[in-house]
XYZ file of C-alpha atoms in Angstrom:
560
model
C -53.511 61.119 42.395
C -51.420 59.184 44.763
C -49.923 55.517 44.036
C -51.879 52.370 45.184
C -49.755 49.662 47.297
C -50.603 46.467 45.730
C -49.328 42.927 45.262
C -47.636 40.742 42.471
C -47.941 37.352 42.400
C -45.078 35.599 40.191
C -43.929 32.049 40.985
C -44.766 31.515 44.106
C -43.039 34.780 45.284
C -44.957 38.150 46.172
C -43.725 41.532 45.168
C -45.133 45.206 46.433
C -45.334 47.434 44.018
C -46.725 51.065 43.471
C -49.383 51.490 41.045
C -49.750 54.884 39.851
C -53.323 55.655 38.166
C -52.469 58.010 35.967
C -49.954 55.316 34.172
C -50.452 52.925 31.640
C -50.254 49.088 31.727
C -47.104 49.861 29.988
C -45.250 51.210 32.543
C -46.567 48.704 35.064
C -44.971 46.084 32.637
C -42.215 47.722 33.322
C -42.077 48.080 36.953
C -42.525 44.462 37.161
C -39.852 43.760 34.617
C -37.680 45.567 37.218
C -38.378 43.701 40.192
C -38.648 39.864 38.349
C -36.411 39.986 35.414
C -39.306 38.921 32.513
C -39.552 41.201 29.739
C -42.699 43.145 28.934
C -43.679 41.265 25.970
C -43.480 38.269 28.166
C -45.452 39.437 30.974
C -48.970 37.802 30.976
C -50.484 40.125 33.786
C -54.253 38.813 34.590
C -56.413 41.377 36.288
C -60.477 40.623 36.492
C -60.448 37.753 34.637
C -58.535 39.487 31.584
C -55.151 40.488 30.592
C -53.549 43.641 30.842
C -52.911 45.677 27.504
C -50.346 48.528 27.221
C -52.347 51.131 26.269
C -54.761 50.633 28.636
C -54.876 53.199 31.511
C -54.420 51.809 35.140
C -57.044 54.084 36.594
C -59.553 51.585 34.516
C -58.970 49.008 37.624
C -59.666 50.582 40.918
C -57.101 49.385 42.833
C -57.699 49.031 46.713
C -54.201 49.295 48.925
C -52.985 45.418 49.634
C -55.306 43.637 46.424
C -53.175 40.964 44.618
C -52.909 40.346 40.707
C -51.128 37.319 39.120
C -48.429 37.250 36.456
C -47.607 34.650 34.467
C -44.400 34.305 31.926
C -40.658 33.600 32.123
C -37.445 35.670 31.307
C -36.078 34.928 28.232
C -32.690 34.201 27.360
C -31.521 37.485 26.732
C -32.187 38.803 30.382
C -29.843 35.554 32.011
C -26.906 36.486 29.189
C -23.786 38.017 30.621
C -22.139 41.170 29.113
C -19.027 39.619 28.635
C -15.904 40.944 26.249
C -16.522 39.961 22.656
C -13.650 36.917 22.344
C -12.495 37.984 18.683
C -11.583 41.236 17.857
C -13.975 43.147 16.009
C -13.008 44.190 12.702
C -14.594 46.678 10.454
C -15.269 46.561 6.506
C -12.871 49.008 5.668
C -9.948 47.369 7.540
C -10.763 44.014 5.792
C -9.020 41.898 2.503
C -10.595 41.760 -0.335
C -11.455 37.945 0.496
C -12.316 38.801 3.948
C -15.021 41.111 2.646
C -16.556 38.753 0.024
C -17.255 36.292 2.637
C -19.563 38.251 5.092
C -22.865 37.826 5.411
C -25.188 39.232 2.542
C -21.927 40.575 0.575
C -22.844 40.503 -2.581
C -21.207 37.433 -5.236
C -18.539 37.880 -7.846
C -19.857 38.563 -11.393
C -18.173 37.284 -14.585
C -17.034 39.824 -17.139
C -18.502 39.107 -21.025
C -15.684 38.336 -23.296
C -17.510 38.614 -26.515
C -20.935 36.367 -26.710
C -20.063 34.014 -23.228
C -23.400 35.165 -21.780
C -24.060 31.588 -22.512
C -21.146 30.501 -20.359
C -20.915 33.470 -17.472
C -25.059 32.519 -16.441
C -24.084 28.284 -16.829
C -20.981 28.930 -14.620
C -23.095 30.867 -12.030
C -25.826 28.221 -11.824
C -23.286 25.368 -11.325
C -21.859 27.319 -8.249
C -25.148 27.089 -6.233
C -24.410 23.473 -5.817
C -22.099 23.609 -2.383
C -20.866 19.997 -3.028
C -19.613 20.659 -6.212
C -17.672 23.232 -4.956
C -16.610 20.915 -2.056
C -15.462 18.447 -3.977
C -13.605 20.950 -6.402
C -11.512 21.857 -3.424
C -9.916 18.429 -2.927
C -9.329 17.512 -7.045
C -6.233 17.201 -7.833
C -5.572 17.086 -11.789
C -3.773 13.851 -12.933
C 0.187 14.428 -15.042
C 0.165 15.298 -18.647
C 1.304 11.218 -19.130
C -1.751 9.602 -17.395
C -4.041 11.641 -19.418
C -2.572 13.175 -22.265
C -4.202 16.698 -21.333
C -1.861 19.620 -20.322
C -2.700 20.720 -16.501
C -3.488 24.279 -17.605
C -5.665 23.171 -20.102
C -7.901 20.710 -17.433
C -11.282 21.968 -17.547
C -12.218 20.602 -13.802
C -8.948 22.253 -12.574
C -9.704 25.499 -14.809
C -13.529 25.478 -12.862
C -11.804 24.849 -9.425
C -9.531 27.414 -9.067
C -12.416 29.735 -10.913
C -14.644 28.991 -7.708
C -11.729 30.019 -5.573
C -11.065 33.055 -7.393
C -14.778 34.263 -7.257
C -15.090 33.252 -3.475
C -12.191 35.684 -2.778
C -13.715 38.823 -4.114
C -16.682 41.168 -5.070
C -15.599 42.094 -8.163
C -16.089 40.814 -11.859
C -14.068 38.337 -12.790
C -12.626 37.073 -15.989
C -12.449 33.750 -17.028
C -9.542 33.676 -19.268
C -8.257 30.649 -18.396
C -11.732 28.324 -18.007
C -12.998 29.763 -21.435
C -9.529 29.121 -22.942
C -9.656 25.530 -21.701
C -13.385 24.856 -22.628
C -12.456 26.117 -26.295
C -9.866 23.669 -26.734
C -11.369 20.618 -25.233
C -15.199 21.673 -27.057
C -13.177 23.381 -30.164
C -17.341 24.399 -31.346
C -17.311 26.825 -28.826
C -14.645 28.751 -30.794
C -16.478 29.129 -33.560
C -16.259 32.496 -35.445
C -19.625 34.766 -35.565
C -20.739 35.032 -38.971
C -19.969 38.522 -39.418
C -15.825 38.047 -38.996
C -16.194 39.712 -35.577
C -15.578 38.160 -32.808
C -16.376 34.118 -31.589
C -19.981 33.381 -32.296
C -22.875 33.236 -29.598
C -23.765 29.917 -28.368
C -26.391 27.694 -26.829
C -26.063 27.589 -22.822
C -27.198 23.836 -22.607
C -24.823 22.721 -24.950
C -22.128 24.116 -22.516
C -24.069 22.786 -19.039
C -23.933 19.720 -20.848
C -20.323 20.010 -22.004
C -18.742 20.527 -18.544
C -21.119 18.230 -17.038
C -19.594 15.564 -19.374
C -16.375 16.637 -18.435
C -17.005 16.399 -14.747
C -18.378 13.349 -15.040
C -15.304 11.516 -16.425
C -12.546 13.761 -13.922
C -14.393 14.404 -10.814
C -14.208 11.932 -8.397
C -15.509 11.524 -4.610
C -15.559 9.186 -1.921
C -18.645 8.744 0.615
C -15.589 7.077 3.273
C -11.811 7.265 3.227
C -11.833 3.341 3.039
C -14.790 2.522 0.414
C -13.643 3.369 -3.441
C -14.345 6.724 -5.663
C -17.118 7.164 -7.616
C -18.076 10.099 -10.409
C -19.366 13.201 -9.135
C -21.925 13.648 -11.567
C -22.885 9.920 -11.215
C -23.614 10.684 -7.287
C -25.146 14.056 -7.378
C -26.775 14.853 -10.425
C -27.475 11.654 -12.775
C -30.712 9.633 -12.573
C -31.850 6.265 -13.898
C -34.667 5.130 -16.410
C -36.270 1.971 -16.594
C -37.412 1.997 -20.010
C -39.985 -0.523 -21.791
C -39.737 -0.811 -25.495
C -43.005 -2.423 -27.301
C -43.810 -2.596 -31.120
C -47.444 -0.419 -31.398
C -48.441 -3.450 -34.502
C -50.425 -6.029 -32.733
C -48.892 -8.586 -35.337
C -45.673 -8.358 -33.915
C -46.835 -9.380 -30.202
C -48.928 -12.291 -31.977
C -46.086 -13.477 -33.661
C -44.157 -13.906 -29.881
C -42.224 -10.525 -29.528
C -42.158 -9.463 -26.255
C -41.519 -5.831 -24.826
C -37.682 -5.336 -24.023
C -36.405 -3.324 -20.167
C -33.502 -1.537 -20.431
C -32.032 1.071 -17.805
C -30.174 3.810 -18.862
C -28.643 6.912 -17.148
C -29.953 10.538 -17.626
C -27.753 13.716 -16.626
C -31.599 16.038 -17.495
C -35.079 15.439 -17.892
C -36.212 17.560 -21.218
C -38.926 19.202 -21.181
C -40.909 18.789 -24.695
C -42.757 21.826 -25.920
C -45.993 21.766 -28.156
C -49.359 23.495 -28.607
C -50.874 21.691 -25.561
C -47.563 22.285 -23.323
C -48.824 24.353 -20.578
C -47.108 23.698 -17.357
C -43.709 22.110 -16.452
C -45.444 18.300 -15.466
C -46.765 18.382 -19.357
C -43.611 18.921 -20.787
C -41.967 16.004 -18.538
C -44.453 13.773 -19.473
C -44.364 14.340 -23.286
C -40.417 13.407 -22.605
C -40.657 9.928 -20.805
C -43.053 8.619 -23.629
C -41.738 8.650 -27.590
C -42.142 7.183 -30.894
C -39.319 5.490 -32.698
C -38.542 3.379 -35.736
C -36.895 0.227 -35.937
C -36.832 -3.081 -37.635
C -38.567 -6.121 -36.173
C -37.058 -9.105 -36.031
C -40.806 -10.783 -36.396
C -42.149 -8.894 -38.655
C -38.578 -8.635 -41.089
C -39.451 -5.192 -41.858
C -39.000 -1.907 -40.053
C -42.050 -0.649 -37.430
C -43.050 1.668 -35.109
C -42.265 1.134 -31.120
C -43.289 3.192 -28.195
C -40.723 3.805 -26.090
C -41.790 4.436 -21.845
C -39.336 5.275 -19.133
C -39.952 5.451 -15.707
C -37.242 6.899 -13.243
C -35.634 4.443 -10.878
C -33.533 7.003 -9.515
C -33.952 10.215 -8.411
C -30.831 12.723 -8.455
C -29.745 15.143 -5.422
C -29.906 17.497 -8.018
C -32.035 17.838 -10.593
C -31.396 19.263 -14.090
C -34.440 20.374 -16.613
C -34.026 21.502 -20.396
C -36.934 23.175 -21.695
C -36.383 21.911 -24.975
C -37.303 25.581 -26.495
C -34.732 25.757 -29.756
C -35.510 23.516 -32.791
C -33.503 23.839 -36.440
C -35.100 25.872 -38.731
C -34.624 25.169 -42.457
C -35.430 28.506 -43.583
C -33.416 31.046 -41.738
C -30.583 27.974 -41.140
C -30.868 29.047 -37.417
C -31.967 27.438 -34.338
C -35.294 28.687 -33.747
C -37.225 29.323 -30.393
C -40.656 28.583 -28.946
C -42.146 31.151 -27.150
C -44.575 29.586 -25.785
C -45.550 30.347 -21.821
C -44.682 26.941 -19.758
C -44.989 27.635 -15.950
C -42.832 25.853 -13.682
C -43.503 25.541 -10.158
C -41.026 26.769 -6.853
C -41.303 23.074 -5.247
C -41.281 20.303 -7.852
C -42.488 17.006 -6.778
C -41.862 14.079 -9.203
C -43.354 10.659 -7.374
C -45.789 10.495 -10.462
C -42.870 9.709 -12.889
C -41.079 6.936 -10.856
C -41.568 3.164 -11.321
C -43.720 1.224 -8.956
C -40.411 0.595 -6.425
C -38.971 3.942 -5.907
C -43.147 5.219 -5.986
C -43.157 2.990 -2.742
C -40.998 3.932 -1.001
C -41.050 7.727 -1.475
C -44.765 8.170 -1.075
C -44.818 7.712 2.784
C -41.867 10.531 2.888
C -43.529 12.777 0.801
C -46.615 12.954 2.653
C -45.282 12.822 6.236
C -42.891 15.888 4.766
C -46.417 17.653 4.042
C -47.830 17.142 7.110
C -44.769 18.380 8.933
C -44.651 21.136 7.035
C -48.138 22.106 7.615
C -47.850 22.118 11.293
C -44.873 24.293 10.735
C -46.793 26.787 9.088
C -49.929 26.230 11.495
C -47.342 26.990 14.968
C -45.794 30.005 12.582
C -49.157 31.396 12.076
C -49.953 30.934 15.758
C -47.220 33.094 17.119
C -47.787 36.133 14.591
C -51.555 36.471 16.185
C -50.562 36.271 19.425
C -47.960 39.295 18.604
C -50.388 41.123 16.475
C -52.883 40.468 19.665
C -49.935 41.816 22.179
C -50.179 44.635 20.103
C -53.647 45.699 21.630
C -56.337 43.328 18.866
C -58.858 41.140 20.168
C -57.210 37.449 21.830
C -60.018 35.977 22.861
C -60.030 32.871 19.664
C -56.404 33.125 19.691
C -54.730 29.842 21.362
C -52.712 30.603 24.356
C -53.820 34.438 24.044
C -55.484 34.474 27.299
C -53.924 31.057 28.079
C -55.247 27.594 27.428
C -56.488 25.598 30.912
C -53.974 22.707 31.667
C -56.638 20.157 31.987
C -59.496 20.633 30.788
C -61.017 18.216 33.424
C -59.529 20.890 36.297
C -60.127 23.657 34.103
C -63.685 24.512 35.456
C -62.200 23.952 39.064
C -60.700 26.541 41.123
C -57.467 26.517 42.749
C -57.791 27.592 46.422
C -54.960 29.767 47.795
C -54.949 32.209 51.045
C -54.484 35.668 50.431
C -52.017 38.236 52.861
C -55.271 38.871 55.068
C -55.940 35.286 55.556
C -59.174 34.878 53.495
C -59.691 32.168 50.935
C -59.446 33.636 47.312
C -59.741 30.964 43.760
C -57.383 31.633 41.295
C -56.962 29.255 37.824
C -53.978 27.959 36.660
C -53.256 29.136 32.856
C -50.383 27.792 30.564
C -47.996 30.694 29.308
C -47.355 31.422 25.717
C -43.928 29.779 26.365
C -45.367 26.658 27.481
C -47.672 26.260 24.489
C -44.511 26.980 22.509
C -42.715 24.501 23.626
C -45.431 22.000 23.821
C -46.159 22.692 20.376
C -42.341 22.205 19.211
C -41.630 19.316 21.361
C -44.693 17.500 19.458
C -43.085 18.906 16.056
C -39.556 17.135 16.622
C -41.447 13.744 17.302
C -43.185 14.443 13.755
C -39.608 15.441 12.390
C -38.082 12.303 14.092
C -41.140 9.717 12.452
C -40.361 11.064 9.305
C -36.222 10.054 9.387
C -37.992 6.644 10.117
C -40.126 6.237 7.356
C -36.982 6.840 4.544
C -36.174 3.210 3.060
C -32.534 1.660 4.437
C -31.791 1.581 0.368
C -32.296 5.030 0.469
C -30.953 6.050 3.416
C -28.065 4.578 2.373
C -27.692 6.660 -1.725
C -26.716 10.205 -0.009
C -26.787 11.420 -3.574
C -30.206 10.672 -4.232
C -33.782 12.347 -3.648
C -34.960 10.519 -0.436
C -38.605 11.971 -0.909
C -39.422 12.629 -4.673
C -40.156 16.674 -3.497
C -37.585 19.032 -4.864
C -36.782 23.093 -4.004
C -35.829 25.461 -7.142
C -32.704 26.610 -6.963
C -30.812 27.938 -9.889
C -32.376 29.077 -13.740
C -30.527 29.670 -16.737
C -33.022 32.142 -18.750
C -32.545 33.285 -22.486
C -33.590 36.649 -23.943
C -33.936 36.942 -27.772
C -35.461 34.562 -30.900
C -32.863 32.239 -31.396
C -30.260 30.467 -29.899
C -27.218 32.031 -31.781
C -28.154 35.411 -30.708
C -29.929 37.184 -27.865
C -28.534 37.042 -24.332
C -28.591 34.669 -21.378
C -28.892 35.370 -17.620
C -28.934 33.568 -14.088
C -30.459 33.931 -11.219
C -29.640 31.610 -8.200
C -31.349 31.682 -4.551
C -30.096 33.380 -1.944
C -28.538 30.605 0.923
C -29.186 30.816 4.366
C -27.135 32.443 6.183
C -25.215 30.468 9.320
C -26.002 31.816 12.711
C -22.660 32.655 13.885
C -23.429 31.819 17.651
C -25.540 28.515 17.181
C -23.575 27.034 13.767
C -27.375 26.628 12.425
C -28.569 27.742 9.622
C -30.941 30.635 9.540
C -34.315 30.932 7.425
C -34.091 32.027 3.756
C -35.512 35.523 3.171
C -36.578 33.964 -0.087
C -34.782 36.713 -2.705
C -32.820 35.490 -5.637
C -29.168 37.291 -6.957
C -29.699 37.716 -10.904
C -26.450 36.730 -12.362
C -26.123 39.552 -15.870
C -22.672 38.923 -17.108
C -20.288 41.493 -14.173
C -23.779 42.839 -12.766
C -24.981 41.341 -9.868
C -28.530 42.219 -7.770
C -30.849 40.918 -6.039
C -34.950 40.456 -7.110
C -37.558 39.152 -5.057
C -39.511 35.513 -6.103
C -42.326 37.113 -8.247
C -39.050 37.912 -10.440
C -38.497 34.016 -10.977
C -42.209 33.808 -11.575
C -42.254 35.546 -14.689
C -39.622 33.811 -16.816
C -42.275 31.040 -17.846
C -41.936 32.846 -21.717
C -44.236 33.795 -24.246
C -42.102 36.178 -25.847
C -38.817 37.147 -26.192
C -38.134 38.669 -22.501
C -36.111 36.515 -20.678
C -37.882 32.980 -20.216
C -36.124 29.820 -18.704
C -33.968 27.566 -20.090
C -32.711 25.294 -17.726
C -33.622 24.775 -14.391
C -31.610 23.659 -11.600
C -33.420 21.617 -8.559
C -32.306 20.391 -5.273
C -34.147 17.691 -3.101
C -35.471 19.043 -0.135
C -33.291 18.669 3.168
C -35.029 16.226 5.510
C -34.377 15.878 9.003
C -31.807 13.712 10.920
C -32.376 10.881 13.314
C -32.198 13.787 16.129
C -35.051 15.560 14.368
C -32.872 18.474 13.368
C -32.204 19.790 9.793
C -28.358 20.961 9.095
């Protein structure tokens, strides 16, 4: 069957092109690519009121010689990039350094090798690394002389960790951490305790060492937020919250004889989570935690009584720590016993509920705008995946922009009058192209992203170690296999980081997989992996949890 002259419509300029019947819409894509630079999947070629599908055969039109058919669409970047020469010299795996290799994307993290029972130490060590300030501020510490602080250099525990980091970021092999478990022995001497059975140094309780070298940090590791403004703790910045704590005495006597409840603040470096018969879910255990029962004299009644102690938080951390208070002393077996219960714990934590009536105010307007923004993400997300999956030959007709939405609705219903090549008068309407939805629908996005930098409080905005929005991401869990906790084995597992775009300096999207951290073996598990360490036996089942607030965006509307 011979071709059909025809003509292409595309910006104002008119192309003659060739249609062969026997083709598909396919290879008319194609043709047109050739002649106006937009790619296939960007063509938006309108014939009868519809729009052209690749699989559909061209013979289905009836062209006549000299009829005219619109397309709509743009090229995208790609097609306007030069080939140019690449500006740094490619190099291959095998011809790289050991350090070289370990820091490419997706290579896979240094393990830690077991040196008899320091599970409980390899997975704590492995969680702590998923915090990138830590490790940033690590870099720059400098230990102090043996004079100023009476400890020898090589027996610093925040030096030890440092140079531990930088031995694990230079390779993809198992280390061993001599030197750090040497140190952490002689500054915590019960971590060289001897196992019962004369061999080897006894197993021990992983929060007892998070909370050892947290200490530590605390008291060594300092930062500034300006080279002019003075040092502060680390651990103070980062990771420690604040309480606000009422105590009251539960006798009624005592408040009729004038005692009054007593505020306090206090620092916490974890929130405990408290485990009983009714403990179900993560939020039960925290709120069992900030509410307990103590015993102390009263001054008004001259005789000891019960108070009830309630905290609030005043302060929310960058990073969050959570104990799930699972081992208890057992008088029978002298041990430290475990709970098995099954406590869930959620992906995205959001704490608002805990926090005192101040820091309640001014993260509720955060939190929600962050969940409306958030929704449209995943609304515009959605939105392109249909329009794809309708590219792909399924029905567009509900789908925005599939067909293309009407500019105005107002002029939708009137035609737009043009003159065709033989001088008659032929209506055409004017449809937006997927890339103009796009970018309508992510200009609109950055103004939501921009309102919400406006709603965080000055105060806040201000503490750029603290959770500006009450919403946290998981990040890191310390899990323990086994009945007690002087046996049995502890793991990590830490989520993966996006990776940087090495073009654009921006971060990519997380594919949402996790590296489980077993002593020298390292791998990688999918999320349903994290969601089955909530316990009820003695499989793994998490022990402390490790949360960071979620990133919000800058002034500019843009997330680093």
């Amino acid at each position: 069957m011979a071709a059909i002259p025809i003509i292409v419509k595309h910006q104002g300029t008119k192309y003659d092109v060739e249609v062969d019947p026997e083709s598909t819409g396919e290879i008319f894509k194609f043709q047109i690519f050739s002649l106006t630079g937009v790619e296939p999947e960007r063509q938006k070629i309108l014939i009868k009121g519809g729009q052209l599908k690749n699989d559909t055969p061209m013979s289905k039109f009836g062209f006549k010689p000299g009829q005219s058919i619109m397309m709509l669409g743009t090229p995208g970047t790609a097609a306007n990039e030069v080939l140019s020469r690449p500006k740094e010299k490619i190099k291959f795996v095998e011809d790289m350094t050991e350090a070289e290799a370990a820091r490419q994307v997706g290579a896979i993290p240094a393990g830690l090798a077991n040196l008899g029972n320091t599970c409980y130490l390899n997975s704590t060590l492995q969680t702590l690394r998923a915090i990138p300030e830590l490790q940033k501020a690590l870099k720059k510490y400098e230990p102090q002389t043996t004079g100023a602080t009476g400890v020898v250099p090589q027996l610093d525990l925040t030096r030890q960790l440092r140079d531990l980091y930088k031995y694990m970021s230079a390779t993809q092999q198992a280390y061993i951490p001599h030197g750090f478990l040497a140190s952490l022995r002689t500054a915590f001497p019960q971590f060289a305790e001897r196992a019962r059975n004369g061999h080897g140094f006894a197993q021990q309780d992983a929060e007892e060492a998070w909370s050892q070298i947290v200490t530590q940090l605390r008291q060594t590791l300092r930062v500034k937020n300006t080279p002019e403004s003075a040092d502060a703790s680390f651990i103070d910045k980062y990771m420690s919250g604040e309480f606000t704590s009422e105590l009251e005495c539960d006798e009624p006597a005592a408040k009729e004889g004038g005692e009054s409840s007593v505020t306090s603040k206090e620092t916490f470096l974890k929130l405990n989570c408290h485990i009983d018969a009714n403990t179900n879910h993560l939020r039960d255990g925290i709120a069992k935690g900030l509410s307990e029962k103590l015993e102390k004299k009263s001054e008004v009644l001259d005789r000891d009584a019960v108070y009830t102690k309630t905290s609030k938080i005043s302060r929310l951390p960058k990073y969050l720590t959570v104990h799930f208070v699972r081992f208890f002393w057992k008088r029978e077996t002298q041990k430290k016993a475990k709970i098995m219960r099954k406590v869930t714990f959620p992906h995205e934590l959001d704490l608002v509920e805990f926090c005192d009536d101040k820091l309640k105010s001014m993260l509720v307007p955060v939190r929600d705008k962050v969940r409306e923004v958030k929704k449209d993400e995943e609304d515009i997300e959605r939105a392109r995946k249909r329009r794809k999956r309708n590219a792909a030959g399924e029905d567009i007709a509900d789908v925005p922009g599939g067909k293309g939405n009407k500019k105005d609705d107002k002029k939708a219903s009137a035609k737009k009058a043009g003159t065709s090549a033989d001088g008659d008068v032929e209506m055409t309407e004017t449809y937006k192209t997927d890339a103009e939805i796009d970018a309508e629908r992510d200009a609109a996005l950055l103004a939501a992203k921009k309102e919400l930098h406006a709603l965080i409080n000055p105060e806040l905005a201000d503490d750029d170690g603290a959770n500006q929005s009450g919403l946290y991401e998981l990040r890191g869990v310390v899990t323990h296999q086994g009945a007690s906790a002087d046996s049995g084995h502890y793991t990590a597992y830490v989520k993966k980081s996006a990776q940087v775009d090495s073009k654009t300096g921006k971060r990519k999207e997380e594919d949402g997989k996790w590296w489980w951290f077993n002593d020298d073996k390292v791998s990688d598990v999918t999320s349903d992996k994290i969601d089955a360490l909530a316990g009820g036996g003695e499989s793994h089942s998490a022990l402390i949890l490790l949360y960071c607030a979620i990133p919000l965006p800058s002034a500019e509307g843009t997330i680093e």
